[in-house]
Short mmCIF file of C-alpha atoms and ligand atoms in Angstrom, two decimals:
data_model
loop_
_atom_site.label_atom_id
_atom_site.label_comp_id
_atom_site.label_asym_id
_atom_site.label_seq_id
_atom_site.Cartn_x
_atom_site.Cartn_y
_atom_site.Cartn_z
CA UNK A 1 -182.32 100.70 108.78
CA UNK A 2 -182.02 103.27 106.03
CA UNK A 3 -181.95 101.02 103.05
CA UNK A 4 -183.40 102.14 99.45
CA UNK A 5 -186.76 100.68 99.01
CA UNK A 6 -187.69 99.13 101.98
CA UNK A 7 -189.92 99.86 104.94
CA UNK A 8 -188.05 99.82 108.54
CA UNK A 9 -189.10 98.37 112.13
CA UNK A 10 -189.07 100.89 115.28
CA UNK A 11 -188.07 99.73 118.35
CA UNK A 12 -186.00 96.70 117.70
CA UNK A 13 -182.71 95.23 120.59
CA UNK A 14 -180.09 96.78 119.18
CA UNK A 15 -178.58 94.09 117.84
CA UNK A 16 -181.54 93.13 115.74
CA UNK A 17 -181.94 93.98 112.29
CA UNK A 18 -185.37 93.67 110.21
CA UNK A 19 -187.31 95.67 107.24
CA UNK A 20 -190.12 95.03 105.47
CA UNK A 21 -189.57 94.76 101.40
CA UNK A 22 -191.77 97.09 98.51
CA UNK A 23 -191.44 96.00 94.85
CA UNK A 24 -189.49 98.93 94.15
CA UNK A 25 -186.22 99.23 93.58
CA UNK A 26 -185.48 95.49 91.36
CA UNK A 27 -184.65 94.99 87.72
CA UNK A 28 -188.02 92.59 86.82
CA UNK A 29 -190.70 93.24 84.28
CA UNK A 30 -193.99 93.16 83.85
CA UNK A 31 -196.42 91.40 86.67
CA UNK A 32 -192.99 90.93 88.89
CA UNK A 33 -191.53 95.00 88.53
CA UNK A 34 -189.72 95.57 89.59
CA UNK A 35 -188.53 94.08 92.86
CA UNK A 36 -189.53 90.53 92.88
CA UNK A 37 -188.05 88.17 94.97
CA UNK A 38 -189.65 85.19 94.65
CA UNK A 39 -189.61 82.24 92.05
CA UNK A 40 -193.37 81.13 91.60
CA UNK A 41 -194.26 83.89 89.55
CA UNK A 42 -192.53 82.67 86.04
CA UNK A 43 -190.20 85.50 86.42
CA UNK A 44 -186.66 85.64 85.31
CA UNK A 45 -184.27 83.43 87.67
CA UNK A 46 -181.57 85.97 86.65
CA UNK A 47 -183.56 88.87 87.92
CA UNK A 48 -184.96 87.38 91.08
CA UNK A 49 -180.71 86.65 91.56
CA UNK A 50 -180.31 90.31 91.47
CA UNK A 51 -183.29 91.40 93.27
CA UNK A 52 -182.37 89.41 96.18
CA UNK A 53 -178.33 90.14 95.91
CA UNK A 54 -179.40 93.92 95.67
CA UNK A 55 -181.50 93.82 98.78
CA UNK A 56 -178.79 92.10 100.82
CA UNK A 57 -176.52 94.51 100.15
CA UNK A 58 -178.58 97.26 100.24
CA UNK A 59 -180.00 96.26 103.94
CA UNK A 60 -176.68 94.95 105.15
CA UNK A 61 -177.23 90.91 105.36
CA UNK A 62 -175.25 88.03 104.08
CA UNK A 63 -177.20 86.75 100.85
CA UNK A 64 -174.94 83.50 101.48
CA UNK A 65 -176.37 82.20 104.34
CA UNK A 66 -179.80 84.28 104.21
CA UNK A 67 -182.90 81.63 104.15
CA UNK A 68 -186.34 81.64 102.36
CA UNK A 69 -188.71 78.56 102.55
CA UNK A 70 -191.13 76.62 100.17
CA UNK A 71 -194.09 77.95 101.58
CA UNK A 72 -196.65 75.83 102.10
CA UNK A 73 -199.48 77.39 103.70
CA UNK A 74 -199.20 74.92 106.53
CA UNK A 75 -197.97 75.58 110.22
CA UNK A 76 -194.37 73.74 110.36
CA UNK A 77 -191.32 75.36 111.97
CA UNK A 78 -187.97 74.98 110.63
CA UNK A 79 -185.24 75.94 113.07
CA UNK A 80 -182.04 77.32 111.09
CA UNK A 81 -178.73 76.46 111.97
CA UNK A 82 -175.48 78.68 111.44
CA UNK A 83 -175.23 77.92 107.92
CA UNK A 84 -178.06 79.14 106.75
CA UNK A 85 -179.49 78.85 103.66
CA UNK A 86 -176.04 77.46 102.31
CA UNK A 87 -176.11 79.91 99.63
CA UNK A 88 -179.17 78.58 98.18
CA UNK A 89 -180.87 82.14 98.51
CA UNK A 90 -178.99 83.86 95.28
CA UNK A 91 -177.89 80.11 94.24
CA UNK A 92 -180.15 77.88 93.29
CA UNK A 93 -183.07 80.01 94.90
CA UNK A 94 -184.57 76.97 96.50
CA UNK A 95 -186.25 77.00 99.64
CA UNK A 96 -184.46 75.41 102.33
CA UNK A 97 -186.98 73.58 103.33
CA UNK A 98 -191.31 72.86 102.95
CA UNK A 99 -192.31 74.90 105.96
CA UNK A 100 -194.18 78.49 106.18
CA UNK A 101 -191.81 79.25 109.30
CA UNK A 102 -188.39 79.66 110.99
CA UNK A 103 -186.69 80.79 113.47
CA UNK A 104 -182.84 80.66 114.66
CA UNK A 105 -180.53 81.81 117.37
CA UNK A 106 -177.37 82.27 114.41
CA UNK A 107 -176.19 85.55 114.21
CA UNK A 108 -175.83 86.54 110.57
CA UNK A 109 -178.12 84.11 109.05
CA UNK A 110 -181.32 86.25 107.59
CA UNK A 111 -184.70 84.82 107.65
CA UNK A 112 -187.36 85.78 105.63
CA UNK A 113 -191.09 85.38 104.86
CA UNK A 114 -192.55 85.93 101.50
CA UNK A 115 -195.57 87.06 99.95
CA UNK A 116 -198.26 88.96 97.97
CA UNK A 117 -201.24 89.09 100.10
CA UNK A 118 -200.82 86.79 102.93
CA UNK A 119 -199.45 88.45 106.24
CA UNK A 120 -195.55 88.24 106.86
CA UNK A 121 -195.02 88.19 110.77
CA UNK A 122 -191.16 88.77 111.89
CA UNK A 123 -190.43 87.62 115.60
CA UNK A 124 -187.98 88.33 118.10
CA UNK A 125 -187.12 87.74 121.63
CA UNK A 126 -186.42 90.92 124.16
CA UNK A 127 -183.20 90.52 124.93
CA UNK A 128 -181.86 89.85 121.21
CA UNK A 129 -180.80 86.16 121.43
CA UNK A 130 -183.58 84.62 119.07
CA UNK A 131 -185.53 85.49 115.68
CA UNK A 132 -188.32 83.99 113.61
CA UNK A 133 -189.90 84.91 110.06
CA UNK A 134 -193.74 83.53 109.72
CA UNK A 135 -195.84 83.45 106.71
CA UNK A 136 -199.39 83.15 107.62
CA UNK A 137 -202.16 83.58 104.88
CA UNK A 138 -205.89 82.37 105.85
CA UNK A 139 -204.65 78.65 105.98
CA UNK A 140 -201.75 79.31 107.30
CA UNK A 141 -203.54 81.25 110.06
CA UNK A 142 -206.32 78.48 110.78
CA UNK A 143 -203.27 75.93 110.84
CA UNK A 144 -201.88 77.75 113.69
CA UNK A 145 -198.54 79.06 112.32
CA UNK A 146 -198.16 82.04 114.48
CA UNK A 147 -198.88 80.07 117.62
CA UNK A 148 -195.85 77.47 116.22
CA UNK A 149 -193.60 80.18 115.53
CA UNK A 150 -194.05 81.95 118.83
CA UNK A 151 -193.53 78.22 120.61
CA UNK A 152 -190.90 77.80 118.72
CA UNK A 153 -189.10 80.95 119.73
CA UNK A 154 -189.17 79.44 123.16
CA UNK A 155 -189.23 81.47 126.63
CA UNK A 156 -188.73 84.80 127.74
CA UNK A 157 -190.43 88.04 126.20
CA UNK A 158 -191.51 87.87 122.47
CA UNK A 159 -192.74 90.84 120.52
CA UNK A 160 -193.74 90.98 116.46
CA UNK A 161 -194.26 92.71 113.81
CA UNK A 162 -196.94 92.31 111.70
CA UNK A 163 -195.96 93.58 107.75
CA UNK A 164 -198.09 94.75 104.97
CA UNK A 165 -200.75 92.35 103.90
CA UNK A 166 -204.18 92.00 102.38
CA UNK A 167 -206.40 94.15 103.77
CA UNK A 168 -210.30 93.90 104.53
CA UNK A 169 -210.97 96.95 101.99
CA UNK A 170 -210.07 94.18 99.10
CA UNK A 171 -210.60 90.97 101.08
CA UNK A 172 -213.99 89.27 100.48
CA UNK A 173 -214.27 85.52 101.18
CA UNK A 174 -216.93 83.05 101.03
CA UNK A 175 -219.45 82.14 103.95
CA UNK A 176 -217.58 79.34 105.30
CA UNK A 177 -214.24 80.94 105.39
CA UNK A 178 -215.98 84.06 107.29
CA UNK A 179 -216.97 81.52 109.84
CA UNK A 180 -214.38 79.99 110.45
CA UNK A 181 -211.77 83.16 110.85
CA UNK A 182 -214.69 84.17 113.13
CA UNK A 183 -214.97 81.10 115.22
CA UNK A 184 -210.98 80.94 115.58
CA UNK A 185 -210.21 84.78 115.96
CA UNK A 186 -213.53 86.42 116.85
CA UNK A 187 -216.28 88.11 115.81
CA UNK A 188 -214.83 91.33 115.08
CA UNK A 189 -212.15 89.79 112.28
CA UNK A 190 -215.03 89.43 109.95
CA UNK A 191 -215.71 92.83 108.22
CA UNK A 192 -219.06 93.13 106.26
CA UNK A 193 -218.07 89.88 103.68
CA UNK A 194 -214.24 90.39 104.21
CA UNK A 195 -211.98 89.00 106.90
CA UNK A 196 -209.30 91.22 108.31
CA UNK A 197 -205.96 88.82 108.21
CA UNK A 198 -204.23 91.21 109.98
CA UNK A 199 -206.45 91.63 112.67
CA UNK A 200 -206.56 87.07 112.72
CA UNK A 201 -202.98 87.81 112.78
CA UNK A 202 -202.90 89.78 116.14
CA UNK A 203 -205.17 87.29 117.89
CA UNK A 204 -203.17 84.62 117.06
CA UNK A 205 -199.84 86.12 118.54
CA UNK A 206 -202.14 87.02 121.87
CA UNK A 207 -203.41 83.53 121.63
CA UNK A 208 -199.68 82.32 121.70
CA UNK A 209 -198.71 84.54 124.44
CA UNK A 210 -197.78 87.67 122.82
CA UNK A 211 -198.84 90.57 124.36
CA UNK A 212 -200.60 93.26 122.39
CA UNK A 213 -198.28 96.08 123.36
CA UNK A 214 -195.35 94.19 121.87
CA UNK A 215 -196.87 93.75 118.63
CA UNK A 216 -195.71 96.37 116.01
CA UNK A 217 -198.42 96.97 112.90
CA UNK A 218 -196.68 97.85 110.18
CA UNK A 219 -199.40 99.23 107.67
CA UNK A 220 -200.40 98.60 104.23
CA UNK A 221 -202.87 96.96 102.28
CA UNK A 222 -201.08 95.04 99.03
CA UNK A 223 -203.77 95.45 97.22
CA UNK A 224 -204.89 99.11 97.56
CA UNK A 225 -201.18 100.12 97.32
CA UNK A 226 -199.90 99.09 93.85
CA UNK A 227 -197.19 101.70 93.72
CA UNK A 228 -195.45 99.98 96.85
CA UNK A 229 -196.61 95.99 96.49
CA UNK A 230 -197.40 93.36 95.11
CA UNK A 231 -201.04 91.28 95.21
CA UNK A 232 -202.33 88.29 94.80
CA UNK A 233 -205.47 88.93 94.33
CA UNK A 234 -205.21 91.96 92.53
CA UNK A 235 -202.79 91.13 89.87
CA UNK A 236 -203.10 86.97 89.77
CA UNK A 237 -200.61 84.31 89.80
CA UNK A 238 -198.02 86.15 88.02
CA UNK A 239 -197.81 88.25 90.45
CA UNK A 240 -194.35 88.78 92.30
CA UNK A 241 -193.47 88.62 96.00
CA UNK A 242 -192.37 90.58 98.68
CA UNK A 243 -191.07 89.68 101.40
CA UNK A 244 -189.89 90.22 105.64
CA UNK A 245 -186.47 89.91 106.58
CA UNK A 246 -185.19 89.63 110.04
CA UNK A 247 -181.66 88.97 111.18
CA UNK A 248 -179.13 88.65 114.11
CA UNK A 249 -176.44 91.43 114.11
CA UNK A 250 -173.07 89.10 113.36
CA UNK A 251 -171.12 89.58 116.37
ZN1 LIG B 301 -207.21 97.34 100.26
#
């Protein structure tokens, strides 16, 4: 995909289409410029309307049936049907549902996974039938969302990219949390007093029956890069979102 603004995926069926977004390229201020497509931040509904029309048409997927969830930081699966979002992505920008992942065999109907921080994971099956969008912070992680999104894609061959997320340069967490991402994921996710999410991330998907050569890292720490994203924990609630999109060509 050569659309403005946004990082592509190597290596994807052909009929697959997926990208990862920057906050460049959008019409918000402040904390949300200028690409901001979410609606927690206190941003302009107006703008996050045109943010998300703008990268629809700039990557090439219907903004009328594309879907983002409430996320919840909690490991529920939503499966999407043909219709979509029902036009509630550049409608009433509510999330179609209270659920941190989906997945869907529709052609046409976009998926994505948003976020400042927490790791986006995009899904698909090897021979192009079947797509998923997970968002997956720390809680999200120890709730087991990857390993429900990857069930939920069902059987056959499932590769993933992991997106730009938090990294453990700018991560430090507590003594229990380093624990328990250590317990769950391994020794070697805990770096000095940070955790490495993406790294979590990757054992997860192994855990779930990925295997390692199918997962694609796509780099990027959100809060070392402020030119390119958005952070959480860098820039505080007001911050803006990001986000992983993955779609079905539309036969
Ligand atoms: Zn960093």
């Amino acid at each position: 995909m050569r659309a403005p603004d946004v990082i592509s995926i190597a290596g994807l069926p052909p009929n697959i289409r997926a990208a990862f977004s920057t906050r460049a390229g959008g019409v918000s201020g402040g904390t949300c410029a200028s690409r901001n497509l979410g609606v927690t931040s206190g941003d302009d509904p107006e703008a996050v309307r045109a943010n998300r029309e703008a990268l629809a048409t700039g990557c090439g997927f219907d903004a009328a049936r594309a879907v983002t969830l409430t996320q919840v930081h909690g490991a529920d699966v939503i499966e999407v049907g043909p219709t979509g979002g029902a036009g509630r992505f550049t409608g009433s920008l509510a999330g179609l549902a209270d659920a941190d992942a989906c997945v869907t065999s529709a052609p046409g109907v976009a998926l994505l996974t948003q976020g400042a921080d927490c790791v986006p994971v995009l899904l698909w099956n090897g021979d192009g039938s079947r797509v998923g969008a997970v968002h997956a912070g720390w809680r999200g992680l120890v709730a087991g969302v990857l390993g429900a999104g990857v069930t939920a894609m069902g059987q056959g061959h499932i590769a993933a990219a992991i997106g730009p997320c938090i990294g453990p340069c700018c991560y430090p967490v507590d003594d229990a949390l380093r624990a328990t991402m250590a317990q769950q994921f391994g020794d070697d996710v805990v770096a000095g007093d940070a955790v490495d999410l993406r790294r979590a991330a990757r054992r997860a998907l192994a855990g779930a029956g990925v295997d390692d050569a199918a997962i694609t890292d796509v780099p990027g720490c959100t809060s070392c890069d402020d030119e390119r994203f958005f952070s959480y924990r860098r820039d505080g609630a007001g911050t803006g979102r990001q986000a992983g999109v993955i779609w079905l060509v539309d036969a």
